[in-house]
Amino acid sequence: MSRDLVLVVVPPNSNTVITGRLLTVTRPEEHSDWSDFLCLGALSLVSSLATNPVLTPVYVDGTITPLDDVLAYITAHADRILAVCLGMLTANYEAGVLIARHAKATDPRIVTVAGNDHFSSLATACMNASPSLDYGFVGNEVVGPFTDLIGALRAGAPIDPTAFPGLVHRADGRVHTTGPRAEPVFSGYDYTLVDRAFSQTPLYTRQFGHRIAPRIHELLGRTVTAGIPVDIGRGCVKFANSDACTFCSIHPGLWRNQLTPDLAWAAVEAAWRAGYDYHYLTADELPLTFAQLLTSMAADAPAWWSALREDERPLLVGYGRADGIADPRKTALLTSLGVRQIMIGMDAGAATSLAAMNKPVGGRRRNVLAEAEKLYALNSDAITVARDHGMLIRAGFVVGHIGMTQELLAENLERILALITEGGKHGVFSAIDVEVLSPQPGARDYTYLTTPDAARQAAEKLGLTVADDATLAAVSARWAHQDVVAPEDAMRDYTLALMPELSFDDLAQARATIRSHAKACGVVIGE
């Protein structure tokens, strides 16, 4: 029997299937929307593979399909499976390795391929620690090379690693990576493939209907029934100068990569005609990074869109920065395109804290503290502008950063609570997310955790301090070559090494205080 099945698997969060993990502030039940939407990255790979008639690609989302069912499917179809491909984030890496081991143990001829942000950041460590991983890809723009690799495997052709940009492979006892290349934003999705092996769309729809749909109806009077990510562009204005926020672990190929306006409208239309009326635009920052694209879309709206009443059109949500939403012209542009909710990472209150997170745009070229103070004020302005334009804000806050002190923590709490009070009073906040800072591989904060010199230099620039040399060295030694990064363990070590005035319990209590205040203000947590 020929091997034609290719499984593209989103592993479940490791702490939901592997016992013994600390869950003080990372309990899955506190995150309501983790399984409300299909994974567009996985679907892009499956849809691209489907253009090869000798392949049968299978989309599997382990966040909604039980792990036992995924493993049983691999066992039952092992003689037909060509490859098991795994999208590995820090939160699901161990679960992904578990699936890869099962595949290889069931049939060693199954090829395993890893990718996504965690693997991209720690490719060598992951490959060295996990013999069950045969290949991997680094970066986020790898649809073409991935499709070519699977096609070559199906054809039984020799694999020349240099022919596949971004490919990670082993040779001569070492791990090697072929340099990545940029590629266009993928847009050829086949939504029917979501249910090829498992009935997953009804599960997404059910999850979506639990909280998001009723909340949108409560706040906007709009009825929405099914949500989906829509990718019209990817990137962030911060990537233009390789100046990402310290907690950002995205691997951009280009600082801005987008569809043309007509293809962007086509992506929205395809999702709408497939039955999705709530579109989650995946771009990391809309009004500043993609202003030209959005302006062109607004100037040439297609006939199908114009023919619909406003309440018939799909409701769009996306990401933005406060300095974009605080501009009434940019917010009006967004609402004219049907964007009615924007996610803003307000993140901190104190100017020093925003500077420590490298939040301001252009902070390296100007007075970073002055820019950070201005950014805090723009958070408040964004609330006012959003209210005036009928825009909802989902606000995100982060507790902790390099060198945070008791005084800074108190100032952050005071200012964050004030923002939540303001957003709640005006009915602008649809929800808030608040988390203790988690140093993700690939982010500057993870570099601080693993590289004492970088941590000292970053703290000194802002007049802050980190722990003594012995503590920094001990923590660095623990994490420097790890492939597994248990989020809460990393959070605790980050606090120990980089916030010596604080305990992890101080941060956890601050998070609890913010969550409690939001609820008292009538603001939903994590929607």
JSON list of N, CA, C and O in Angstrom, two decimals, residues 24 31 53 75 96 147 182 225 231 255 339 347 378 430 432-433 451 459 464-465 470 482 500:
[
{"chain": "A", "resi": 24, "resn": "THR", "atom": "N", "xyz": [0.16, 27.34, 38.73]},
{"chain": "A", "resi": 24, "resn": "THR", "atom": "CA", "xyz": [-0.29, 28.42, 39.60]},
{"chain": "A", "resi": 24, "resn": "THR", "atom": "C", "xyz": [-0.99, 29.52, 38.82]},
{"chain": "A", "resi": 24, "resn": "THR", "atom": "O", "xyz": [-2.05, 30.02, 39.21]},
{"chain": "A", "resi": 31, "resn": "HIS", "atom": "N", "xyz": [-8.18, 30.23, 30.37]},
{"chain": "A", "resi": 31, "resn": "HIS", "atom": "CA", "xyz": [-8.00, 30.77, 29.03]},
{"chain": "A", "resi": 31, "resn": "HIS", "atom": "C", "xyz": [-9.14, 30.26, 28.16]},
{"chain": "A", "resi": 31, "resn": "HIS", "atom": "O", "xyz": [-9.12, 29.14, 27.69]},
{"chain": "A", "resi": 53, "resn": "PRO", "atom": "N", "xyz": [-2.00, 15.68, -6.11]},
{"chain": "A", "resi": 53, "resn": "PRO", "atom": "CA", "xyz": [-3.07, 14.66, -6.17]},
{"chain": "A", "resi": 53, "resn": "PRO", "atom": "C", "xyz": [-2.69, 13.31, -5.57]},
{"chain": "A", "resi": 53, "resn": "PRO", "atom": "O", "xyz": [-3.59, 12.49, -5.32]},
{"chain": "A", "resi": 75, "resn": "THR", "atom": "N", "xyz": [-1.85, 4.86, 14.96]},
{"chain": "A", "resi": 75, "resn": "THR", "atom": "CA", "xyz": [-1.68, 3.41, 15.04]},
{"chain": "A", "resi": 75, "resn": "THR", "atom": "C", "xyz": [-2.50, 2.69, 13.97]},
{"chain": "A", "resi": 75, "resn": "THR", "atom": "O", "xyz": [-2.00, 1.80, 13.27]},
{"chain": "A", "resi": 96, "resn": "GLY", "atom": "N", "xyz": [4.04, 17.49, 21.55]},
{"chain": "A", "resi": 96, "resn": "GLY", "atom": "CA", "xyz": [4.43, 17.21, 20.18]},
{"chain": "A", "resi": 96, "resn": "GLY", "atom": "C", "xyz": [5.47, 16.12, 20.08]},
{"chain": "A", "resi": 96, "resn": "GLY", "atom": "O", "xyz": [5.40, 15.23, 19.21]},
{"chain": "A", "resi": 147, "resn": "THR", "atom": "N", "xyz": [5.87, 21.96, 1.43]},
{"chain": "A", "resi": 147, "resn": "THR", "atom": "CA", "xyz": [5.11, 21.21, 0.43]},
{"chain": "A", "resi": 147, "resn": "THR", "atom": "C", "xyz": [6.04, 20.47, -0.52]},
{"chain": "A", "resi": 147, "resn": "THR", "atom": "O", "xyz": [5.79, 19.31, -0.89]},
{"chain": "A", "resi": 182, "resn": "ALA", "atom": "N", "xyz": [11.99, 34.36, 1.98]},
{"chain": "A", "resi": 182, "resn": "ALA", "atom": "CA", "xyz": [10.65, 34.93, 2.09]},
{"chain": "A", "resi": 182, "resn": "ALA", "atom": "C", "xyz": [9.75, 34.30, 1.03]},
{"chain": "A", "resi": 182, "resn": "ALA", "atom": "O", "xyz": [10.21, 33.83, -0.01]},
{"chain": "A", "resi": 225, "resn": "THR", "atom": "N", "xyz": [-21.90, 33.51, 14.70]},
{"chain": "A", "resi": 225, "resn": "THR", "atom": "CA", "xyz": [-22.09, 32.08, 14.95]},
{"chain": "A", "resi": 225, "resn": "THR", "atom": "C", "xyz": [-20.82, 31.25, 14.84]},
{"chain": "A", "resi": 225, "resn": "THR", "atom": "O", "xyz": [-20.75, 30.16, 15.43]},
{"chain": "A", "resi": 231, "resn": "ASP", "atom": "N", "xyz": [-5.90, 35.64, 7.30]},
{"chain": "A", "resi": 231, "resn": "ASP", "atom": "CA", "xyz": [-4.56, 36.20, 7.15]},
{"chain": "A", "resi": 231, "resn": "ASP", "atom": "C", "xyz": [-4.52, 37.08, 5.91]},
{"chain": "A", "resi": 231, "resn": "ASP", "atom": "O", "xyz": [-4.45, 36.58, 4.79]},
{"chain": "A", "resi": 255, "resn": "TRP", "atom": "N", "xyz": [9.43, 42.20, 7.51]},
{"chain": "A", "resi": 255, "resn": "TRP", "atom": "CA", "xyz": [8.79, 42.98, 8.58]},
{"chain": "A", "resi": 255, "resn": "TRP", "atom": "C", "xyz": [7.32, 43.25, 8.24]},
{"chain": "A", "resi": 255, "resn": "TRP", "atom": "O", "xyz": [6.50, 43.40, 9.13]},
{"chain": "A", "resi": 339, "resn": "VAL", "atom": "N", "xyz": [-14.13, 46.31, 11.18]},
{"chain": "A", "resi": 339, "resn": "VAL", "atom": "CA", "xyz": [-13.37, 45.93, 12.39]},
{"chain": "A", "resi": 339, "resn": "VAL", "atom": "C", "xyz": [-14.05, 46.57, 13.59]},
{"chain": "A", "resi": 339, "resn": "VAL", "atom": "O", "xyz": [-14.08, 47.79, 13.72]},
{"chain": "A", "resi": 347, "resn": "ASP", "atom": "N", "xyz": [-0.14, 46.26, 28.27]},
{"chain": "A", "resi": 347, "resn": "ASP", "atom": "CA", "xyz": [1.00, 45.59, 28.90]},
{"chain": "A", "resi": 347, "resn": "ASP", "atom": "C", "xyz": [1.45, 46.12, 30.25]},
{"chain": "A", "resi": 347, "resn": "ASP", "atom": "O", "xyz": [1.64, 45.35, 31.17]},
{"chain": "A", "resi": 378, "resn": "LEU", "atom": "N", "xyz": [-1.35, 57.38, 25.62]},
{"chain": "A", "resi": 378, "resn": "LEU", "atom": "CA", "xyz": [-2.08, 56.96, 24.43]},
{"chain": "A", "resi": 378, "resn": "LEU", "atom": "C", "xyz": [-2.99, 55.77, 24.71]},
{"chain": "A", "resi": 378, "resn": "LEU", "atom": "O", "xyz": [-3.99, 55.58, 24.01]},
{"chain": "A", "resi": 430, "resn": "SER", "atom": "N", "xyz": [-14.07, 44.80, 25.96]},
{"chain": "A", "resi": 430, "resn": "SER", "atom": "CA", "xyz": [-14.82, 43.56, 25.80]},
{"chain": "A", "resi": 430, "resn": "SER", "atom": "C", "xyz": [-14.27, 42.49, 26.72]},
{"chain": "A", "resi": 430, "resn": "SER", "atom": "O", "xyz": [-14.99, 41.59, 27.15]},
{"chain": "A", "resi": 432, "resn": "ILE", "atom": "N", "xyz": [-10.28, 41.50, 29.16]},
{"chain": "A", "resi": 432, "resn": "ILE", "atom": "CA", "xyz": [-8.85, 41.73, 29.37]},
{"chain": "A", "resi": 432, "resn": "ILE", "atom": "C", "xyz": [-8.15, 40.39, 29.54]},
{"chain": "A", "resi": 432, "resn": "ILE", "atom": "O", "xyz": [-8.74, 39.40, 29.97]},
{"chain": "A", "resi": 433, "resn": "ASP", "atom": "N", "xyz": [-6.90, 40.37, 29.14]},
{"chain": "A", "resi": 433, "resn": "ASP", "atom": "CA", "xyz": [-6.01, 39.25, 29.43]},
{"chain": "A", "resi": 433, "resn": "ASP", "atom": "C", "xyz": [-4.90, 39.80, 30.32]},
{"chain": "A", "resi": 433, "resn": "ASP", "atom": "O", "xyz": [-4.38, 40.89, 30.06]},
{"chain": "A", "resi": 451, "resn": "THR", "atom": "N", "xyz": [21.44, 34.53, 29.20]},
{"chain": "A", "resi": 451, "resn": "THR", "atom": "CA", "xyz": [22.70, 35.24, 28.93]},
{"chain": "A", "resi": 451, "resn": "THR", "atom": "C", "xyz": [22.88, 36.36, 29.94]},
{"chain": "A", "resi": 451, "resn": "THR", "atom": "O", "xyz": [22.36, 37.48, 29.77]},
{"chain": "A", "resi": 459, "resn": "ALA", "atom": "N", "xyz": [19.33, 45.91, 31.95]},
{"chain": "A", "resi": 459, "resn": "ALA", "atom": "CA", "xyz": [18.89, 46.51, 33.20]},
{"chain": "A", "resi": 459, "resn": "ALA", "atom": "C", "xyz": [19.59, 47.84, 33.45]},
{"chain": "A", "resi": 459, "resn": "ALA", "atom": "O", "xyz": [18.97, 48.83, 33.85]},
{"chain": "A", "resi": 464, "resn": "LEU", "atom": "N", "xyz": [18.07, 49.89, 36.40]},
{"chain": "A", "resi": 464, "resn": "LEU", "atom": "CA", "xyz": [17.49, 48.79, 37.15]},
{"chain": "A", "resi": 464, "resn": "LEU", "atom": "C", "xyz": [18.56, 47.76, 37.48]},
{"chain": "A", "resi": 464, "resn": "LEU", "atom": "O", "xyz": [19.68, 47.82, 36.96]},
{"chain": "A", "resi": 465, "resn": "THR", "atom": "N", "xyz": [18.23, 46.82, 38.33]},
{"chain": "A", "resi": 465, "resn": "THR", "atom": "CA", "xyz": [19.20, 45.82, 38.74]},
{"chain": "A", "resi": 465, "resn": "THR", "atom": "C", "xyz": [18.65, 44.42, 38.56]},
{"chain": "A", "resi": 465, "resn": "THR", "atom": "O", "xyz": [17.43, 44.20, 38.54]},
{"chain": "A", "resi": 470, "resn": "ALA", "atom": "N", "xyz": [26.19, 34.92, 40.86]},
{"chain": "A", "resi": 470, "resn": "ALA", "atom": "CA", "xyz": [26.03, 33.48, 41.09]},
{"chain": "A", "resi": 470, "resn": "ALA", "atom": "C", "xyz": [24.63, 33.02, 40.71]},
{"chain": "A", "resi": 470, "resn": "ALA", "atom": "O", "xyz": [24.45, 31.96, 40.09]},
{"chain": "A", "resi": 482, "resn": "GLN", "atom": "N", "xyz": [18.36, 23.94, 27.01]},
{"chain": "A", "resi": 482, "resn": "GLN", "atom": "CA", "xyz": [17.13, 23.16, 27.17]},
{"chain": "A", "resi": 482, "resn": "GLN", "atom": "C", "xyz": [16.31, 23.15, 25.89]},
{"chain": "A", "resi": 482, "resn": "GLN", "atom": "O", "xyz": [16.24, 24.15, 25.17]},
{"chain": "A", "resi": 500, "resn": "PRO", "atom": "N", "xyz": [15.03, 40.60, 41.43]},
{"chain": "A", "resi": 500, "resn": "PRO", "atom": "CA", "xyz": [15.44, 40.13, 42.76]},
{"chain": "A", "resi": 500, "resn": "PRO", "atom": "C", "xyz": [14.67, 40.75, 43.92]},
{"chain": "A", "resi": 500, "resn": "PRO", "atom": "O", "xyz": [14.65, 40.18, 45.01]}
]
